[in-house]
mmCIF file of C-alpha atoms in Angstrom:
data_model
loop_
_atom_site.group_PDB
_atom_site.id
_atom_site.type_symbol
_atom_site.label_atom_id
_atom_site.label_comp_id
_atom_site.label_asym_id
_atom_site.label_seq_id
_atom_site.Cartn_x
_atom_site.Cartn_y
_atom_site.Cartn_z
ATOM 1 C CA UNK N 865 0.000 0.000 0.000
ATOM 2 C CA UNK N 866 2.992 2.404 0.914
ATOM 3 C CA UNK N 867 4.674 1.634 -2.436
ATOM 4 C CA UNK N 868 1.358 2.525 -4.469
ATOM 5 C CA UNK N 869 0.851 5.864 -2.599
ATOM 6 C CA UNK N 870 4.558 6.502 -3.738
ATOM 7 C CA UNK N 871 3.490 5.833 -6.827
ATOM 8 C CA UNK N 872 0.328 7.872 -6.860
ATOM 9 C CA UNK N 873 2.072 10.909 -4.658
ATOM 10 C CA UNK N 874 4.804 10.444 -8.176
ATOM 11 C CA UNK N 875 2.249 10.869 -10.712
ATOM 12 C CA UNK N 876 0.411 13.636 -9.018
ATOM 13 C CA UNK N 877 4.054 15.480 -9.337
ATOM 14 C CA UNK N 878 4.530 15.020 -12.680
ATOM 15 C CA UNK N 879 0.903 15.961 -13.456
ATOM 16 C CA UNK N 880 1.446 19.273 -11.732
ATOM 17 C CA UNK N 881 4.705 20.015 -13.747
ATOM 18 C CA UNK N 882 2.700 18.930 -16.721
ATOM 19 C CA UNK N 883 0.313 21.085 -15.865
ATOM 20 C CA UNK N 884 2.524 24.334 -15.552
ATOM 21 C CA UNK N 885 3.884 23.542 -18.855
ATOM 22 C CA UNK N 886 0.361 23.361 -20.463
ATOM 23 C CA UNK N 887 0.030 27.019 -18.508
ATOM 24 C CA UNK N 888 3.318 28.070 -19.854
ATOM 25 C CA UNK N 889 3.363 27.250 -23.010
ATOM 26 C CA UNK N 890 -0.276 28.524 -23.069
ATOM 27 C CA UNK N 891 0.844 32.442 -21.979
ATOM 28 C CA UNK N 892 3.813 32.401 -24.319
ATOM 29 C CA UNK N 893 1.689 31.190 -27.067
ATOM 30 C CA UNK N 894 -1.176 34.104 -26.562
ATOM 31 C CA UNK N 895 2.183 36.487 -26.383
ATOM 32 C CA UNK N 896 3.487 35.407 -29.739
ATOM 33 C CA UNK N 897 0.295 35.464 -31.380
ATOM 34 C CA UNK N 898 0.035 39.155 -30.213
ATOM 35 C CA UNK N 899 3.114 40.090 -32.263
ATOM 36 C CA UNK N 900 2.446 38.435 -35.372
ATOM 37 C CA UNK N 901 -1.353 40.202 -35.919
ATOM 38 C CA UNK N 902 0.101 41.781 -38.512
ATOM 39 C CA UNK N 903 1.164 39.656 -40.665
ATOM 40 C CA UNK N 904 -1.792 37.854 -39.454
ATOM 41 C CA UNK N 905 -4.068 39.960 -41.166
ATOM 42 C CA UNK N 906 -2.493 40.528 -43.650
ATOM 43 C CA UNK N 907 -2.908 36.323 -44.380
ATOM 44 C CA UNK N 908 -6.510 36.562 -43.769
ATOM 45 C CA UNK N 909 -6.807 39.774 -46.435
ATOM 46 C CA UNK N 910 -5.261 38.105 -48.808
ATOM 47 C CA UNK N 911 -6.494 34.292 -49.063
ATOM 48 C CA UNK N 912 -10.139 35.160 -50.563
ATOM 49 C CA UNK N 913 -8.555 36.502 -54.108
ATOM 50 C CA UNK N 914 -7.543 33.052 -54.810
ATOM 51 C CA UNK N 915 -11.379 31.556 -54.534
ATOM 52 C CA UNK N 916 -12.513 34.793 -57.030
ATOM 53 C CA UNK N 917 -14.125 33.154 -60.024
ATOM 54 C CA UNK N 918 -15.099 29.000 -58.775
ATOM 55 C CA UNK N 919 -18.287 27.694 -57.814
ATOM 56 C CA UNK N 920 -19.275 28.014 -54.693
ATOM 57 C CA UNK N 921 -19.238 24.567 -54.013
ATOM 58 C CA UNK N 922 -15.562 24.220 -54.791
ATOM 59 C CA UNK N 923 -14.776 27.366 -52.306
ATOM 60 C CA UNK N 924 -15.075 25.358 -49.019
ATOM 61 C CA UNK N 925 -12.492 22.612 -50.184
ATOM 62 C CA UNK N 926 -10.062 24.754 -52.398
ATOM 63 C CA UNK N 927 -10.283 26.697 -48.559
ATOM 64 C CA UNK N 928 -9.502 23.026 -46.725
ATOM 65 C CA UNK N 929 -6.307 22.284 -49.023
ATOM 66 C CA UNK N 930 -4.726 26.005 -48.730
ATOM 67 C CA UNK N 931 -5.094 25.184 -44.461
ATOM 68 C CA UNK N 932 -3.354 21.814 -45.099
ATOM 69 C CA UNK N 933 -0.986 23.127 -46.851
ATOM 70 C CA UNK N 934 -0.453 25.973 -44.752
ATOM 71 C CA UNK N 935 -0.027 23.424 -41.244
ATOM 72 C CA UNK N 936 2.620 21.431 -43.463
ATOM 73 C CA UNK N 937 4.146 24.643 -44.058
ATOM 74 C CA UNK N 938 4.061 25.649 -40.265
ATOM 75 C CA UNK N 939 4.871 22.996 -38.463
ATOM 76 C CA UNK N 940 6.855 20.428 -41.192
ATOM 77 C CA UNK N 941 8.545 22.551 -43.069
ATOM 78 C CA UNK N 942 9.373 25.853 -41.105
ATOM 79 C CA UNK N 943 9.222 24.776 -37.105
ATOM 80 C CA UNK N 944 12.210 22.530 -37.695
ATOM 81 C CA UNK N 945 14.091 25.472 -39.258
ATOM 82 C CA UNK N 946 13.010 27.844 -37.291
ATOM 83 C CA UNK N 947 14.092 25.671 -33.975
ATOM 84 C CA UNK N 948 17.377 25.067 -35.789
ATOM 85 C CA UNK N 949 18.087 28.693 -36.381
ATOM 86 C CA UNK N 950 17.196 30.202 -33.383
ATOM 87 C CA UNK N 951 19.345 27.005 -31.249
ATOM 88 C CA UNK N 952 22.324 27.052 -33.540
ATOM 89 C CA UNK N 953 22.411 30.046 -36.048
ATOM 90 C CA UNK N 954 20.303 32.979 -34.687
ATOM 91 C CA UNK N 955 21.977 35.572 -36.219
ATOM 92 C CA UNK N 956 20.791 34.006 -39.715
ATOM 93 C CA UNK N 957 17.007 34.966 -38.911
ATOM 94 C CA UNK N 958 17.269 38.518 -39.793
ATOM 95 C CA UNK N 959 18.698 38.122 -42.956
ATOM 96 C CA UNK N 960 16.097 35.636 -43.726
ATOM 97 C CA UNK N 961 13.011 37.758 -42.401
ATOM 98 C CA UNK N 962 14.332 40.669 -44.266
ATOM 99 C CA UNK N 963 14.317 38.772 -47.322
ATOM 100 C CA UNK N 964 10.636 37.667 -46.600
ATOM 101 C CA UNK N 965 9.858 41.372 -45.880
ATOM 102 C CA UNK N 966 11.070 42.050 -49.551
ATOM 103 C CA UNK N 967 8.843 39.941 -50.867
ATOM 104 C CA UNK N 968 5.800 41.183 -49.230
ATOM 105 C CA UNK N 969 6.900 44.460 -50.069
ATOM 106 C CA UNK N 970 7.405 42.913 -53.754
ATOM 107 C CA UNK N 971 3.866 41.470 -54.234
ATOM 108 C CA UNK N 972 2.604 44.705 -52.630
ATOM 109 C CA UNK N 973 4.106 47.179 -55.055
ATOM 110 C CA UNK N 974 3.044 44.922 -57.457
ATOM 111 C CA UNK N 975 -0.486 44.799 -57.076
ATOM 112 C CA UNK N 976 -0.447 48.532 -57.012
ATOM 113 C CA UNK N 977 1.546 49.242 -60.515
ATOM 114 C CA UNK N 978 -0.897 46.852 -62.301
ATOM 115 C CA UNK N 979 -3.620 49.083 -61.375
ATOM 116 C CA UNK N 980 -1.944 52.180 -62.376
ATOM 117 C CA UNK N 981 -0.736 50.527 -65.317
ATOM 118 C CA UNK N 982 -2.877 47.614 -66.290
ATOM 119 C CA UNK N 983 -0.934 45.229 -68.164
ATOM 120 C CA UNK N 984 -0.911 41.579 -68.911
ATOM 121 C CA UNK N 985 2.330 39.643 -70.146
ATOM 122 C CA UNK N 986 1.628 36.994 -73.327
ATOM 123 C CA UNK N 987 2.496 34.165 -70.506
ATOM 124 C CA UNK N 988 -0.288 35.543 -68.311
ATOM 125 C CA UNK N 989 -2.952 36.237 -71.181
ATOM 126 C CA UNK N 990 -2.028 32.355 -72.143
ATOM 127 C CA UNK N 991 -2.405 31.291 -68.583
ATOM 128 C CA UNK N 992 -5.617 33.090 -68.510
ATOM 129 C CA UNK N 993 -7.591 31.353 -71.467
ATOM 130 C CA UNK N 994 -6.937 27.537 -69.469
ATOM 131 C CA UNK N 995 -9.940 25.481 -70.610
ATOM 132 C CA UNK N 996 -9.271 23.109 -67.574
ATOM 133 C CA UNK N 997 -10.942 24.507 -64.633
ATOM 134 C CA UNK N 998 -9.168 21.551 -62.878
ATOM 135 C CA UNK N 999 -5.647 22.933 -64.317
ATOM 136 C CA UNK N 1000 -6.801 26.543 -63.102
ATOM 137 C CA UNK N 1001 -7.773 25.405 -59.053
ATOM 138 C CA UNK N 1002 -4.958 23.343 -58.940
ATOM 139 C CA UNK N 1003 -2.554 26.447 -59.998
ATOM 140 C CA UNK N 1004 -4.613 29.020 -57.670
ATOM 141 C CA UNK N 1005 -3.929 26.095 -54.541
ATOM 142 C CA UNK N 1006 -0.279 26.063 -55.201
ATOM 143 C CA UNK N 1007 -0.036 29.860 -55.770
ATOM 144 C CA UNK N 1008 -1.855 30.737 -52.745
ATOM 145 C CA UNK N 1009 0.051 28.095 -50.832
ATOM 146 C CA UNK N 1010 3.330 29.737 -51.991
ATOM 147 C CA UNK N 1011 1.930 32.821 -50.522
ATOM 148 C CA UNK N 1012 1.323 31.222 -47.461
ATOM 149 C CA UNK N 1013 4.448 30.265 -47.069
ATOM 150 C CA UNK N 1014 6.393 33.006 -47.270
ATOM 151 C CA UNK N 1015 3.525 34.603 -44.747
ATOM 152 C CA UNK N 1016 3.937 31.438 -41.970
ATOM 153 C CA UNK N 1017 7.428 31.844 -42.406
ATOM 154 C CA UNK N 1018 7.188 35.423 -40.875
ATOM 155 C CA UNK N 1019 4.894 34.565 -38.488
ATOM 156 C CA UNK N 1020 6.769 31.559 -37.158
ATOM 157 C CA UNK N 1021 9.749 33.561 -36.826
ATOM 158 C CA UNK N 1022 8.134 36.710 -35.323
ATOM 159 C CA UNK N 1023 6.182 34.148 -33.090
ATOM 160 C CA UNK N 1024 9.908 32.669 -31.906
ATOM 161 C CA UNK N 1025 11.105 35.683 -31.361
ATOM 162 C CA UNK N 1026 8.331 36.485 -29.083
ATOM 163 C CA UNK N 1027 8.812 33.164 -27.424
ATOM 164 C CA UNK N 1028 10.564 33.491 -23.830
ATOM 165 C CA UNK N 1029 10.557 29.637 -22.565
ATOM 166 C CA UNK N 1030 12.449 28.135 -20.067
ATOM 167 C CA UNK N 1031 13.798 25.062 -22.262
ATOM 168 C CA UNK N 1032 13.407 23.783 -26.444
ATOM 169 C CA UNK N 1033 10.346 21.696 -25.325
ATOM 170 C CA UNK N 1034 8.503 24.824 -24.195
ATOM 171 C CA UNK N 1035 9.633 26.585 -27.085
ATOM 172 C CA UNK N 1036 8.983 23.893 -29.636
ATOM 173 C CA UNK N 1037 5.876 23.264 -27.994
ATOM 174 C CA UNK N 1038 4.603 27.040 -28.345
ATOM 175 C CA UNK N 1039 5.317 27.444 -31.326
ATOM 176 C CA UNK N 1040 2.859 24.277 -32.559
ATOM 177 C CA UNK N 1041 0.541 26.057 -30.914
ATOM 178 C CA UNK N 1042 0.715 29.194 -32.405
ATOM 179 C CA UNK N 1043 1.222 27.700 -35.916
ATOM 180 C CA UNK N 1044 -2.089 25.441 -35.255
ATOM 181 C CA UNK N 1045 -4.267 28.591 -33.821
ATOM 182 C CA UNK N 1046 -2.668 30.971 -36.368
ATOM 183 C CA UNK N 1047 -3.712 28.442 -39.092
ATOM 184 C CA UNK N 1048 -7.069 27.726 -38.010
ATOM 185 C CA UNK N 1049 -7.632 31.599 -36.991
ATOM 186 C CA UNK N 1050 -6.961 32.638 -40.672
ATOM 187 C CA UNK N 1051 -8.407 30.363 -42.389
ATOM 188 C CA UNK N 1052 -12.038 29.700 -40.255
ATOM 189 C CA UNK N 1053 -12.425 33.352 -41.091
ATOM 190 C CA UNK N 1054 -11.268 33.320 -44.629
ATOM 191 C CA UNK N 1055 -14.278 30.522 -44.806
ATOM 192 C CA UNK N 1056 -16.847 32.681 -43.224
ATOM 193 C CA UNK N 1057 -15.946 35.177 -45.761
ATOM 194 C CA UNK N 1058 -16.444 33.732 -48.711
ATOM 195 C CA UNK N 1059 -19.712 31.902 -47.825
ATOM 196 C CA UNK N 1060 -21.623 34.906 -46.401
ATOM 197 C CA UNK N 1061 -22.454 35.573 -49.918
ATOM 198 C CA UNK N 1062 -24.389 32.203 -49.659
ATOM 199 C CA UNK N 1063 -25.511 33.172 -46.153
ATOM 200 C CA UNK N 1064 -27.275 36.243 -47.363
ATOM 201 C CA UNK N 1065 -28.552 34.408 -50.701
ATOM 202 C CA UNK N 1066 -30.521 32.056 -48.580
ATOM 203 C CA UNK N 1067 -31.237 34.441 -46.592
ATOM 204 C CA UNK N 1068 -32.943 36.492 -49.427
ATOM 205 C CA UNK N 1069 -34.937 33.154 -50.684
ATOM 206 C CA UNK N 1070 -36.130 31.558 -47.615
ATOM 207 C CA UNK N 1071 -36.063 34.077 -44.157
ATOM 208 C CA UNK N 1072 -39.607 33.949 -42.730
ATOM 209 C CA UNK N 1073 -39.830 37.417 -42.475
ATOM 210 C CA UNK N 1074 -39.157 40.961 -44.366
ATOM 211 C CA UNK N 1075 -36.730 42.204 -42.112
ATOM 212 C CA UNK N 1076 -34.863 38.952 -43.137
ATOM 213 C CA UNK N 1077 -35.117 38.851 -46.693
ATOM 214 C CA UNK N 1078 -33.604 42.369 -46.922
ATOM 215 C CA UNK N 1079 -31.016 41.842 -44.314
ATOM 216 C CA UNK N 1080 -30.262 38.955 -47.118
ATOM 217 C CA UNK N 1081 -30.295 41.090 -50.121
ATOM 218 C CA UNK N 1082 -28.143 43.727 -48.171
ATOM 219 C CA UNK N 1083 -25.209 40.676 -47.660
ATOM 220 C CA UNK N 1084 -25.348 40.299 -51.444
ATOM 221 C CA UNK N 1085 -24.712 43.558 -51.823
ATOM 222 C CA UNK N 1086 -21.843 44.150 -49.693
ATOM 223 C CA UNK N 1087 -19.895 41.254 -50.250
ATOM 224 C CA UNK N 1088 -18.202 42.656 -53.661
ATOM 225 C CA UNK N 1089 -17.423 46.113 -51.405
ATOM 226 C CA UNK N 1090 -16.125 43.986 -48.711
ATOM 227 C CA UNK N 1091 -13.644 41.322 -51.119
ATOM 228 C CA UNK N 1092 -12.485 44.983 -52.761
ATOM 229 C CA UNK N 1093 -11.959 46.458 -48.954
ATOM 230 C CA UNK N 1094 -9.926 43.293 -48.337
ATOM 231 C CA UNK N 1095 -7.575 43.545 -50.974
ATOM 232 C CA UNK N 1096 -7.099 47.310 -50.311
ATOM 233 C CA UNK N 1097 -6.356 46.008 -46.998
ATOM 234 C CA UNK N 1098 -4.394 42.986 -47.523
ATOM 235 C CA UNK N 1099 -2.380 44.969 -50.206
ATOM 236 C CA UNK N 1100 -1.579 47.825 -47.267
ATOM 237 C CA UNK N 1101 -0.805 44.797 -44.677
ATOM 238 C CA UNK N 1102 1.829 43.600 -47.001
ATOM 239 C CA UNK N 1103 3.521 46.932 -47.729
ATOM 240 C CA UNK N 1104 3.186 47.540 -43.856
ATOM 241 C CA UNK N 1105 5.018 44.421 -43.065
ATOM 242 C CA UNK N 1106 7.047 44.250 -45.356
ATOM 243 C CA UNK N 1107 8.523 47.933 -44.938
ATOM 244 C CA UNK N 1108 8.295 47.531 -41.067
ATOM 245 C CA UNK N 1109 10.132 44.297 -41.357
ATOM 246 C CA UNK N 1110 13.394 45.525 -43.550
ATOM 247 C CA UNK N 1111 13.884 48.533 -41.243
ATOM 248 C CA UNK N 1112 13.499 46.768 -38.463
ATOM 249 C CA UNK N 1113 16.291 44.536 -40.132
ATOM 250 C CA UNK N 1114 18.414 47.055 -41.176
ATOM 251 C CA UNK N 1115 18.498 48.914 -37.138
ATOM 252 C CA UNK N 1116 19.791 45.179 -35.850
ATOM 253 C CA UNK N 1117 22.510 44.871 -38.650
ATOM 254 C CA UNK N 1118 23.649 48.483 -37.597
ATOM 255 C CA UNK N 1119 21.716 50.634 -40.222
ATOM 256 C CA UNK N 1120 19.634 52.580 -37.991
ATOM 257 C CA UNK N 1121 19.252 55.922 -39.621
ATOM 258 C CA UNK N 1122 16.005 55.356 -41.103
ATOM 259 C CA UNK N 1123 14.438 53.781 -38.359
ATOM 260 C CA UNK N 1124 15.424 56.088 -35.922
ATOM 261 C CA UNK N 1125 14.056 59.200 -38.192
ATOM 262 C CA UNK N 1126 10.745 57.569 -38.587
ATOM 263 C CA UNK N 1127 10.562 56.809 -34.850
ATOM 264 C CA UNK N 1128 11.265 60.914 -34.153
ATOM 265 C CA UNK N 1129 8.657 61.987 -37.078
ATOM 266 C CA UNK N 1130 6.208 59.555 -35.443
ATOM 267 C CA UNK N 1131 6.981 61.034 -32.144
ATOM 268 C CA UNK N 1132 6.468 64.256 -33.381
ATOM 269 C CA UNK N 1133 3.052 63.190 -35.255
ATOM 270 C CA UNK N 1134 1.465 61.761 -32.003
ATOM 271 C CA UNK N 1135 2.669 64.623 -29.425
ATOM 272 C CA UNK N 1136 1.426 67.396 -31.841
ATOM 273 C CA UNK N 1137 -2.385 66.396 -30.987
ATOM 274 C CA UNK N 1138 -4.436 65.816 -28.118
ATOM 275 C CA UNK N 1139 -3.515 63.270 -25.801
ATOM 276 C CA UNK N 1140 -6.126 61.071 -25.767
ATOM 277 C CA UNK N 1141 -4.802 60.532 -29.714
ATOM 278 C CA UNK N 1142 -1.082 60.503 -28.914
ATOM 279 C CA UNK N 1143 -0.582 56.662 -28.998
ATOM 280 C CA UNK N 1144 -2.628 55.932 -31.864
ATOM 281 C CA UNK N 1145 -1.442 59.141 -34.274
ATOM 282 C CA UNK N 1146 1.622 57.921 -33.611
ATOM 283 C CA UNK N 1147 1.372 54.396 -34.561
ATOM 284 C CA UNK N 1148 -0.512 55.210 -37.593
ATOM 285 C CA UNK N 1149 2.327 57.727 -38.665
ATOM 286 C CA UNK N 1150 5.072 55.189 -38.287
ATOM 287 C CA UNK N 1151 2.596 52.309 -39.927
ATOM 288 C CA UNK N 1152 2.493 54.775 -42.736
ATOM 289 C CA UNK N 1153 6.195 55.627 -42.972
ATOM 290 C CA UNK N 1154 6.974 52.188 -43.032
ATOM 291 C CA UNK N 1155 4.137 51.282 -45.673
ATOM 292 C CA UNK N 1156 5.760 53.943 -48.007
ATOM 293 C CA UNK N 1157 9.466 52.431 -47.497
ATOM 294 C CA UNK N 1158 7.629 48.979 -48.602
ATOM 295 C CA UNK N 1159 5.914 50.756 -51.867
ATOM 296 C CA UNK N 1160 9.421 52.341 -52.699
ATOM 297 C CA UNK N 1161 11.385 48.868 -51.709
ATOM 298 C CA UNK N 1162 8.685 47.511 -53.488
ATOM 299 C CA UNK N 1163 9.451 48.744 -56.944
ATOM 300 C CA UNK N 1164 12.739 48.422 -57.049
ATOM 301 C CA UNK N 1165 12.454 45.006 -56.686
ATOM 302 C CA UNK N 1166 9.727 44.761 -59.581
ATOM 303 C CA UNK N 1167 12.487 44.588 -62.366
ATOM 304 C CA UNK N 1168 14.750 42.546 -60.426
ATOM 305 C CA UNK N 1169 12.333 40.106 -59.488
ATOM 306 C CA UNK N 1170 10.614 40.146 -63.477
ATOM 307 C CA UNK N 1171 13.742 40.397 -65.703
ATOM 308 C CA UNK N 1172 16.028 38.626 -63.344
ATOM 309 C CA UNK N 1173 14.866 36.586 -60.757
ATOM 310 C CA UNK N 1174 11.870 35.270 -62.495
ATOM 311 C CA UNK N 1175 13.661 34.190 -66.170
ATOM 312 C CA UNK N 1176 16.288 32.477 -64.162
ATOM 313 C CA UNK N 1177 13.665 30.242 -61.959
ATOM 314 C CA UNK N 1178 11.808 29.820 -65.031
ATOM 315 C CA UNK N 1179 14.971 28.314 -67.349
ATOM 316 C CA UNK N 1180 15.310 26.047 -63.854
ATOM 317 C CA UNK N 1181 11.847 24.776 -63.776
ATOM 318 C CA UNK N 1182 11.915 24.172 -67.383
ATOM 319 C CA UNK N 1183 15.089 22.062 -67.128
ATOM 320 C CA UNK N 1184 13.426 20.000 -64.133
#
């Protein structure tokens, strides 16, 4: 009897340490997920463009195999690097969030100079008249999964930056977490999104009552203004980030001077107004600052990344 007390008094011990851990690893999780809401939104902005133009019946599982392939990005193909890095090689995650930065400032930029100068390449006219509509979902998946990539990849490392735990486990261990809720966060409202369309259709058809029917109609109605608020909005999140991101980058590697000017302008910005307005004139002037570094990074990188970049990895995929 004394030995199976022991044993009980033992695995009420480790169930308590267990049980801090869950509570630790719980905190640092909510702490990380804080700092990446950025880039967060900027993920959730940007996902419904790729579902523009299928039947609504294909939206929910084109929606199911961009989350998959988002969690394989997360936590098979970025949490193992990520751990690696920040055990054995931290000062190689700057460089590498920088260069995601660019690329979020790239596609940002991007999106903008095609609507002041609309354009199409012969490759993209040709990629537009696909007859297969199994061809074209398959090459929206991958595309948006590409995207997703290089977004998880700054949120995992923003997330591990954020992390403070006591020991790899905890770390690892957070950082599942925060890929998993991240994941599901994004993407459970990406869904909701794109069906309230259907929402308000049936709405519109079969509510019992007036007031129903028109609150139907009126979720029709909106949904174009709100997909064209979201890419305004996923469009600024990237050049936000992105901008942010590189001169955050460049003050670590010992370039500060831009970083520091943009923190005194905001300063100035928020203490030349009422108090109650200070913090959030000043985090709107620095948000802004850094969203027009992104633009300007931004198109710089457009020919490098068109007549450069983009022949070379084209000649390579050919080859393969």
């Amino acid at each position: 009897m004394s030995g199976l007390l022991a044993l009980l008094d033992d695995v009420a011990a480790i169930a308590k340490v267990a049980a801090t851990s869950v509570d630790d690893v719980a905190a640092a999780a909510g702490k990380a997920g804080a700092k990446t809401a950025g880039v967060i939104i900027d993920d959730a902005a940007v996902t419904p463009k790729y579902l523009q133009g299928f039947a609504p019946a294909r939206e929910l599982p084109i929606i199911w195999r961009i989350t998959r392939g988002s969690l394989f990005n997360k936590l098979i193909l970025l949490m193992p690097v990520a751990m690696l890095l920040a055990n054995f090689a931290p000062w190689a995650i700057t460089p590498l969030l920088m260069l995601g930065g660019s690329y979020l400032c790239f596609e940002g930029a991007e999106k903008i100079f095609h609507v002041l100068f609309p354009h199409a390449s012969h490759e993209i006219a040709q990629d537009m008249t696909i007859k297969d509509p199994g061809h074209l979902e398959e090459a929206k998946i991958k595309g948006a999964i590409k995207t997703d990539f290089i977004l998880s990849a700054e949120i995992m490392t923003i997330a591990l930056a954020a992390i403070e735990a006591p020991n790899v486990w905890i770390q690892a261990a957070t950082l599942a977490v925060v890929a998993i809720g991240v994941t599901l966060a994004v993407y459970g409202s990406v869904a909701l999104i794109v069906k309230m369309d259907d929402v308000g259709l049936f709405l519109a058809n079969r509510a019992p009552t007036p007031v129903g029917r028109g609150l139907g109609r009126g979720l029709v109605k909106f949904m174009p203004v709100l997909m064209w608020l979201l890419s305004v909005v996923g469009t600024a999140a990237m050049l936000w980030v992105g901008g942010s991101i590189i001169i955050h980058g460049l003050e670590v590697l010992g370039f500060g001077w831009l970083g520091h000017h943009i923190h005194d302008l905001a300063y100035a910005a928020g203490h030349a107004v009422p108090a109650a307005w200070t913090g959030f004139t000043e985090w709107s002037a620095k948000a802004t600052m850094d969203g027009v570094f992104g633009v300007a990074w931004g198109l710089v990188l457009i020919p490098v990344a068109t007549k450069v970049i983009g022949p070379v990895v084209g000649r390579f995929n050919a080859k393969g």
